[in-house]
Amino acid sequence: MQDALPYIIVAVAVVLIALVGGVLLLRSRKGAPPKLPPTAPPTVGGEPGTGTLAPPVPAAPAPTVPGLEVPAPTAGRLVRLRARLARSQNAVGRGLLALLSRDNLTEQDWEDVETLLLQADLGVAPTQELVDRLRTRARVEGTGDPARVRAMLGEELLALVDPTFDRSLATRHDGRPAVILVVGVNGTGKTTTTGKLARVLIAEGRDVVLAAADTFRAAAADQLQSWGDRVGAEVVRGTEGGDPASVAFDAVRTGVESEADAVLIDTAGRLHTKVGLMDELGKVKRVVEKQSPVDEVLLVLDATTGQNGLQQARVFREVVDVTGLVLTKLDGTAKGGIVVAVQRELGVPVKLVGLGEGPDDLAPFVAEDFVNALLDA
């Protein structure tokens, strides 16, 4: 028994060592994270195990909002467009300067000067007045020096164009927007002029509301809407064939509520010989005036019609009390004298002139720049 005791002690020690080791192993396994099954690598085309990364899915593009156009500044527009204006008027300017620069002008020379002025649609009375003044000055100052002749002719033409007219446009006053009625016969570019006029005012920092009161022409409201959308001007429109006076009334109310600086009312083009249509134009003005005075009535005339536009002007003046004139297509005609003729006829100023098809080719009229353009060679 004593001989077996050492063996028993060794066996017990081995058992104890095995038990301690097992306990330590179990504790280490409890603290380890669970082992996850292997995952397949990313694939392309649904084929697992290839190890090829799938390309990222592109994000849907954000909807783009078209930016508003920024109209060109109005200051100096007529100067910038002088070359274009001069090209259309040069026949008159060059002809007058050539005739008046001759020494010892004959009676035939003076008759040629008169003919040129009449061809430029200056009108009979203004032409006679200008020729008489030029004759007097030529006798006193002479005509041999071209530079002096140009200065003399420019001074007399400027006097006829009359730089003393107030050519400013009405804007917000007395806590309300200015109401501007735009009128004219068919084909003068009236709706386009209304849209361009909005750009003129917005270029000066004004807020504008447009009224599409030409409800008889299907495309007119859409055309004006396009002009308004390009510069952020609100457009009030009605149903096709609806009451134009109602549209104009609603637009003025909108302008008052939004504290706009101006409300521009585009009216339907109408023949001045159609009494019913002219009476309707008078109704539009009367309805608007129930809510706000009409500050401006701008008559749009096609400069290429020359003296024929004067009859239109007379009739419109009787119906709606025209306060200013807009001459369109002045770059495409040699009839620049219409500026003088129509101002004399109506006693109101030309306030704006159209000199091209561009959106900012409507220029505030400046008498000095216009005369210089007439005489530029």
Coordinates of C-alpha atoms in Angstrom, one line a residue:
M1 CA 0.0 0.0 0.0
Q2 CA 2.8 2.3 0.9
D3 CA 4.4 1.3 -2.4
A4 CA 1.3 2.5 -4.4
L5 CA 0.9 5.9 -2.6
P6 CA 3.2 7.8 -4.9
Y7 CA 1.3 6.7 -7.9
I8 CA -2.1 7.7 -6.4
I9 CA -0.7 11.2 -5.6
V10 CA 0.5 11.7 -9.2
A11 CA -2.9 10.6 -10.6
V12 CA -4.8 13.0 -8.4
A13 CA -2.4 15.9 -9.5
V14 CA -3.0 15.1 -13.2
V15 CA -6.8 15.1 -12.7
L16 CA -6.6 18.5 -10.9
I17 CA -4.5 20.0 -13.7
A18 CA -6.9 18.7 -16.3
L19 CA -9.9 20.2 -14.4
V20 CA -8.2 23.7 -14.1
G21 CA -7.3 23.8 -17.7
G22 CA -10.8 22.9 -18.8
V23 CA -12.3 25.7 -16.7
L24 CA -9.9 28.3 -18.2
L25 CA -10.7 27.1 -21.8
L26 CA -14.4 27.5 -21.2
R27 CA -14.1 31.0 -19.9
S28 CA -12.1 32.2 -22.9
R29 CA -14.7 30.9 -25.4
K30 CA -17.5 32.7 -23.6
G31 CA -15.8 36.1 -24.2
A32 CA -15.1 35.6 -27.9
P33 CA -17.6 37.0 -30.6
P34 CA -19.6 34.4 -32.3
K35 CA -18.2 33.2 -35.6
L36 CA -20.3 34.2 -38.6
P37 CA -20.6 32.2 -41.7
P38 CA -18.6 33.5 -44.6
T39 CA -20.3 35.9 -46.9
A40 CA -20.0 36.0 -50.7
P41 CA -18.1 39.0 -52.2
P42 CA -20.1 41.7 -54.0
T43 CA -20.9 40.6 -57.6
V44 CA -21.9 42.1 -60.9
G45 CA -24.8 40.8 -62.9
G46 CA -26.0 38.5 -60.1
E47 CA -23.2 35.9 -60.4
P48 CA -21.9 35.2 -56.9
G49 CA -18.3 34.4 -56.2
T50 CA -16.7 36.4 -59.0
G51 CA -15.2 39.0 -56.7
T52 CA -16.0 41.8 -59.1
L53 CA -17.3 45.0 -57.4
A54 CA -20.7 46.3 -58.7
P55 CA -20.6 49.9 -60.0
P56 CA -22.4 52.5 -57.9
V57 CA -26.0 53.3 -59.0
P58 CA -26.0 57.0 -60.1
A59 CA -28.3 59.2 -58.2
A60 CA -31.3 60.7 -60.1
P61 CA -30.4 64.2 -61.2
A62 CA -32.1 67.0 -59.3
P63 CA -34.7 68.9 -61.3
T64 CA -33.2 72.1 -62.7
V65 CA -35.1 75.4 -62.3
P66 CA -34.3 77.8 -65.2
G67 CA -32.7 81.0 -64.0
L68 CA -34.4 84.3 -64.6
E69 CA -32.9 86.5 -67.3
V70 CA -31.3 89.8 -66.2
P71 CA -32.3 92.6 -68.6
A72 CA -29.6 94.9 -69.9
P73 CA -29.4 98.3 -68.2
T74 CA -31.5 100.9 -69.9
A75 CA -29.0 103.8 -69.4
G76 CA -27.4 104.5 -72.8
R77 CA -29.4 101.9 -74.7
L78 CA -30.0 104.3 -77.6
V79 CA -26.3 105.1 -77.7
R80 CA -25.4 101.5 -77.9
L81 CA -27.9 100.9 -80.7
R82 CA -26.9 104.1 -82.5
A83 CA -25.0 102.3 -85.3
R84 CA -28.1 100.2 -86.1
L85 CA -30.3 103.3 -86.1
A86 CA -27.8 105.2 -88.2
R87 CA -27.7 102.5 -90.9
S88 CA -31.4 102.9 -91.5
Q89 CA -31.4 106.7 -91.5
N90 CA -28.2 107.5 -93.3
A91 CA -29.9 108.1 -96.7
V92 CA -31.5 111.2 -95.2
G93 CA -28.6 112.3 -93.1
R94 CA -26.0 112.0 -95.9
G95 CA -28.3 113.6 -98.4
L96 CA -29.0 116.6 -96.3
L97 CA -25.4 117.1 -95.4
A98 CA -24.3 116.8 -99.0
L99 CA -26.8 119.4 -100.2
L100 CA -26.3 121.9 -97.4
S101 CA -22.5 121.8 -97.7
R102 CA -22.5 123.3 -101.2
D103 CA -21.4 126.8 -101.7
N104 CA -24.1 129.2 -103.0
L105 CA -27.1 127.0 -102.6
T106 CA -29.6 127.5 -105.4
E107 CA -33.4 127.4 -105.3
Q108 CA -33.2 123.8 -106.7
D109 CA -30.9 122.8 -103.9
W110 CA -33.4 124.0 -101.3
E111 CA -36.2 122.2 -103.1
D112 CA -34.1 119.0 -102.9
V113 CA -33.7 119.6 -99.2
E114 CA -37.4 119.9 -98.8
T115 CA -38.0 116.8 -100.8
L116 CA -35.6 114.8 -98.7
L117 CA -37.3 115.9 -95.5
L118 CA -40.8 115.1 -96.8
Q119 CA -39.6 111.6 -97.9
A120 CA -38.4 111.1 -94.3
D121 CA -42.0 111.7 -93.1
L122 CA -41.2 114.9 -91.3
G123 CA -44.5 116.3 -92.3
V124 CA -45.4 119.4 -94.4
A125 CA -45.5 122.0 -91.7
P126 CA -42.3 120.9 -89.8
T127 CA -40.5 120.6 -93.2
Q128 CA -41.4 124.1 -94.2
E129 CA -40.4 125.4 -90.8
L130 CA -37.0 123.7 -90.8
V131 CA -36.2 124.8 -94.4
D132 CA -37.0 128.4 -93.6
R133 CA -34.8 128.4 -90.5
L134 CA -32.0 126.7 -92.4
R135 CA -32.2 129.3 -95.2
T136 CA -31.9 132.1 -92.7
R137 CA -28.9 130.6 -91.0
A138 CA -27.2 129.7 -94.3
R139 CA -27.4 133.4 -95.4
V140 CA -25.8 134.5 -92.1
E141 CA -23.3 131.7 -91.4
G142 CA -22.6 130.3 -94.8
T143 CA -22.6 126.6 -95.9
G144 CA -19.1 125.9 -97.1
D145 CA -17.8 124.3 -93.9
P146 CA -19.2 120.7 -93.6
A147 CA -18.6 120.6 -89.8
R148 CA -20.5 123.9 -89.3
V149 CA -23.3 122.7 -91.6
R150 CA -23.6 119.5 -89.6
A151 CA -23.8 121.4 -86.3
M152 CA -26.3 123.8 -87.7
L153 CA -28.5 121.0 -89.1
G154 CA -28.3 119.1 -85.8
E155 CA -29.3 122.1 -83.8
E156 CA -32.4 122.7 -85.9
L157 CA -33.4 119.1 -86.0
L158 CA -33.1 118.8 -82.2
A159 CA -35.3 121.8 -81.8
L160 CA -38.0 120.0 -83.9
V161 CA -37.7 116.8 -82.0
D162 CA -38.1 118.9 -78.8
P163 CA -35.7 117.8 -76.0
T164 CA -38.0 119.6 -73.5
F165 CA -40.7 116.9 -73.5
D166 CA -41.0 114.8 -70.3
R167 CA -40.2 111.3 -71.6
S168 CA -40.2 109.5 -68.3
L169 CA -42.5 106.6 -67.5
A170 CA -44.9 106.7 -64.6
T171 CA -44.0 104.3 -61.7
R172 CA -45.3 103.7 -58.2
H173 CA -46.6 106.7 -56.4
D174 CA -49.2 107.6 -53.7
G175 CA -48.8 104.1 -52.3
R176 CA -50.1 102.3 -55.5
P177 CA -48.6 101.0 -58.7
A178 CA -48.6 103.0 -61.9
V179 CA -51.2 101.6 -64.3
I180 CA -50.0 101.7 -68.0
L181 CA -52.3 100.8 -70.8
V182 CA -50.7 99.7 -74.0
V183 CA -52.8 100.2 -77.2
G184 CA -52.4 100.1 -80.9
V185 CA -53.6 98.6 -84.2
N186 CA -52.9 95.0 -85.3
G187 CA -49.4 94.2 -86.4
T188 CA -47.5 97.0 -84.7
G189 CA -45.8 94.7 -82.2
K190 CA -47.9 95.7 -79.3
T191 CA -47.7 92.5 -77.2
T192 CA -44.0 92.2 -77.9
T193 CA -43.6 95.9 -76.9
T194 CA -45.4 95.2 -73.6
G195 CA -43.1 92.3 -72.8
K196 CA -40.0 94.4 -73.6
L197 CA -41.3 97.3 -71.6
A198 CA -41.5 95.0 -68.6
R199 CA -37.8 94.3 -69.1
V200 CA -37.1 98.0 -69.3
L201 CA -38.8 98.6 -65.9
I202 CA -37.3 95.5 -64.3
A203 CA -33.8 96.6 -65.4
E204 CA -34.5 99.7 -63.4
G205 CA -35.3 97.6 -60.3
R206 CA -39.1 97.8 -60.6
D207 CA -41.6 95.1 -59.8
V208 CA -44.1 94.6 -62.6
V209 CA -47.4 92.8 -63.1
L210 CA -48.5 92.0 -66.7
A211 CA -52.2 91.9 -67.7
A212 CA -53.0 89.7 -70.8
A213 CA -56.1 91.6 -71.7
D214 CA -55.9 90.7 -75.4
T215 CA -58.4 87.8 -75.0
F216 CA -59.3 87.7 -78.6
R217 CA -56.0 86.4 -80.0
A218 CA -55.3 82.9 -78.9
A219 CA -51.5 83.3 -78.8
A220 CA -51.4 86.7 -77.2
A221 CA -51.8 85.5 -73.6
D222 CA -49.2 82.7 -74.1
Q223 CA -46.8 85.2 -75.7
L224 CA -47.1 87.6 -72.8
Q225 CA -46.8 84.7 -70.3
S226 CA -43.5 83.8 -71.9
W227 CA -42.2 87.3 -71.6
G228 CA -43.2 87.4 -67.9
D229 CA -41.7 84.0 -67.0
R230 CA -38.3 85.0 -68.4
V231 CA -37.9 87.9 -66.0
G232 CA -40.1 86.8 -63.1
A233 CA -43.1 89.1 -63.7
E234 CA -46.5 87.9 -62.6
V235 CA -49.0 87.6 -65.5
V236 CA -52.7 87.8 -64.9
R237 CA -54.8 86.2 -67.7
G238 CA -58.3 85.1 -68.3
T239 CA -60.1 82.7 -70.5
E240 CA -59.9 82.9 -74.3
G241 CA -62.6 85.2 -75.6
G242 CA -63.3 86.4 -72.1
D243 CA -63.9 90.0 -71.0
P244 CA -60.7 92.0 -71.4
A245 CA -61.9 94.7 -68.9
S246 CA -62.2 92.0 -66.2
V247 CA -58.7 90.8 -66.8
A248 CA -57.3 94.3 -66.6
F249 CA -59.3 95.0 -63.4
D250 CA -58.0 91.8 -61.8
A251 CA -54.4 92.7 -62.8
V252 CA -54.6 96.1 -61.1
R253 CA -56.0 94.5 -58.0
T254 CA -53.1 92.0 -58.0
G255 CA -50.6 94.9 -58.5
V256 CA -52.1 96.8 -55.5
E257 CA -52.0 93.7 -53.3
S258 CA -48.5 92.7 -54.2
E259 CA -47.3 96.4 -53.9
A260 CA -45.9 96.3 -57.5
D261 CA -44.4 99.4 -59.1
A262 CA -46.3 99.1 -62.3
V263 CA -49.1 97.2 -64.0
L264 CA -48.8 96.9 -67.8
I265 CA -52.0 96.1 -69.6
D266 CA -51.7 94.6 -73.1
T267 CA -54.9 95.3 -75.0
A268 CA -56.2 93.7 -78.2
G269 CA -55.0 95.1 -81.4
R270 CA -57.8 96.8 -83.2
L271 CA -58.4 98.7 -86.4
H272 CA -59.0 102.4 -85.7
T273 CA -61.8 102.3 -88.2
K274 CA -63.8 99.8 -86.2
V275 CA -66.1 101.9 -83.9
G276 CA -67.2 98.9 -81.8
L277 CA -63.7 97.8 -81.0
M278 CA -62.6 101.3 -80.1
D279 CA -65.5 101.7 -77.8
E280 CA -64.5 98.5 -76.1
L281 CA -61.0 99.9 -75.5
G282 CA -62.7 102.9 -73.8
K283 CA -64.6 100.4 -71.6
V284 CA -61.4 98.7 -70.5
K285 CA -60.0 102.1 -69.3
R286 CA -63.2 103.0 -67.5
V287 CA -63.4 99.7 -65.7
V288 CA -59.8 99.9 -64.5
E289 CA -60.4 103.5 -63.3
K290 CA -63.0 102.2 -60.9
Q291 CA -60.1 100.8 -58.9
S292 CA -57.1 103.0 -59.8
P293 CA -56.4 105.9 -62.2
V294 CA -54.7 105.1 -65.5
D295 CA -51.3 106.9 -65.3
E296 CA -50.1 106.2 -68.9
V297 CA -51.6 105.3 -72.2
L298 CA -48.9 104.3 -74.6
L299 CA -49.8 104.1 -78.3
V300 CA -47.6 101.7 -80.2
L301 CA -47.0 102.7 -83.8
D302 CA -45.1 101.0 -86.6
A303 CA -42.6 103.5 -87.8
T304 CA -42.6 102.0 -91.3
T305 CA -46.2 103.2 -91.8
G306 CA -45.0 106.8 -91.8
Q307 CA -47.7 109.4 -92.2
N308 CA -50.3 106.6 -92.3
G309 CA -49.8 106.1 -88.6
L310 CA -51.0 109.6 -87.9
Q311 CA -54.6 108.8 -88.7
Q312 CA -54.4 105.9 -86.3
A313 CA -52.9 108.2 -83.6
R314 CA -55.7 110.7 -84.0
V315 CA -58.5 108.1 -83.4
F316 CA -56.8 106.5 -80.4
R317 CA -56.2 109.9 -78.9
E318 CA -59.9 110.6 -79.0
V319 CA -60.8 107.3 -77.2
V320 CA -58.2 106.9 -74.5
D321 CA -56.2 110.1 -74.1
V322 CA -52.8 109.0 -75.3
T323 CA -49.9 110.2 -73.0
G324 CA -46.9 108.7 -74.8
L325 CA -45.8 107.0 -78.0
V326 CA -43.7 103.9 -78.8
L327 CA -42.3 103.7 -82.3
T328 CA -41.4 100.2 -83.3
K329 CA -39.3 99.0 -86.3
L330 CA -37.4 102.3 -86.4
D331 CA -34.2 100.4 -87.4
G332 CA -35.8 99.1 -90.6
T333 CA -37.0 102.4 -92.2
A334 CA -35.7 105.7 -93.4
K335 CA -38.8 107.4 -92.2
G336 CA -37.3 108.8 -89.0
G337 CA -39.1 112.1 -89.5
I338 CA -42.3 110.4 -88.1
V339 CA -40.9 111.2 -84.6
V340 CA -41.4 114.9 -85.3
A341 CA -44.7 114.5 -87.2
V342 CA -46.5 112.4 -84.7
Q343 CA -45.3 114.4 -81.7
R344 CA -46.6 117.6 -83.5
E345 CA -49.9 115.9 -84.3
L346 CA -50.7 114.6 -80.8
G347 CA -48.7 117.0 -78.6
V348 CA -47.3 114.0 -76.7
P349 CA -43.7 112.7 -76.6
V350 CA -42.2 109.6 -78.2
K351 CA -41.0 107.8 -75.0
L352 CA -39.6 104.5 -76.4
V353 CA -38.3 103.3 -79.7
G354 CA -37.9 99.7 -81.0
L355 CA -34.6 99.2 -82.8
G356 CA -34.4 95.4 -83.4
E357 CA -35.7 92.0 -82.6
G358 CA -33.6 91.4 -79.4
P359 CA -35.4 91.4 -76.0
D360 CA -33.5 94.5 -74.9
D361 CA -33.8 96.4 -78.2
L362 CA -36.5 98.7 -76.8
A363 CA -34.8 101.9 -75.8
P364 CA -35.9 105.0 -73.9
F365 CA -36.0 107.8 -76.4
V366 CA -33.3 110.4 -76.1
A367 CA -33.6 113.4 -78.5
E368 CA -29.9 114.2 -78.7
D369 CA -28.9 110.6 -79.4
F370 CA -31.6 110.3 -82.1
V371 CA -30.5 113.4 -84.0
N372 CA -26.9 112.3 -83.8
A373 CA -27.9 109.0 -85.3
L374 CA -29.8 110.7 -88.1
L375 CA -26.7 112.6 -89.1
D376 CA -24.0 109.9 -88.5
A377 CA -22.4 109.0 -91.8

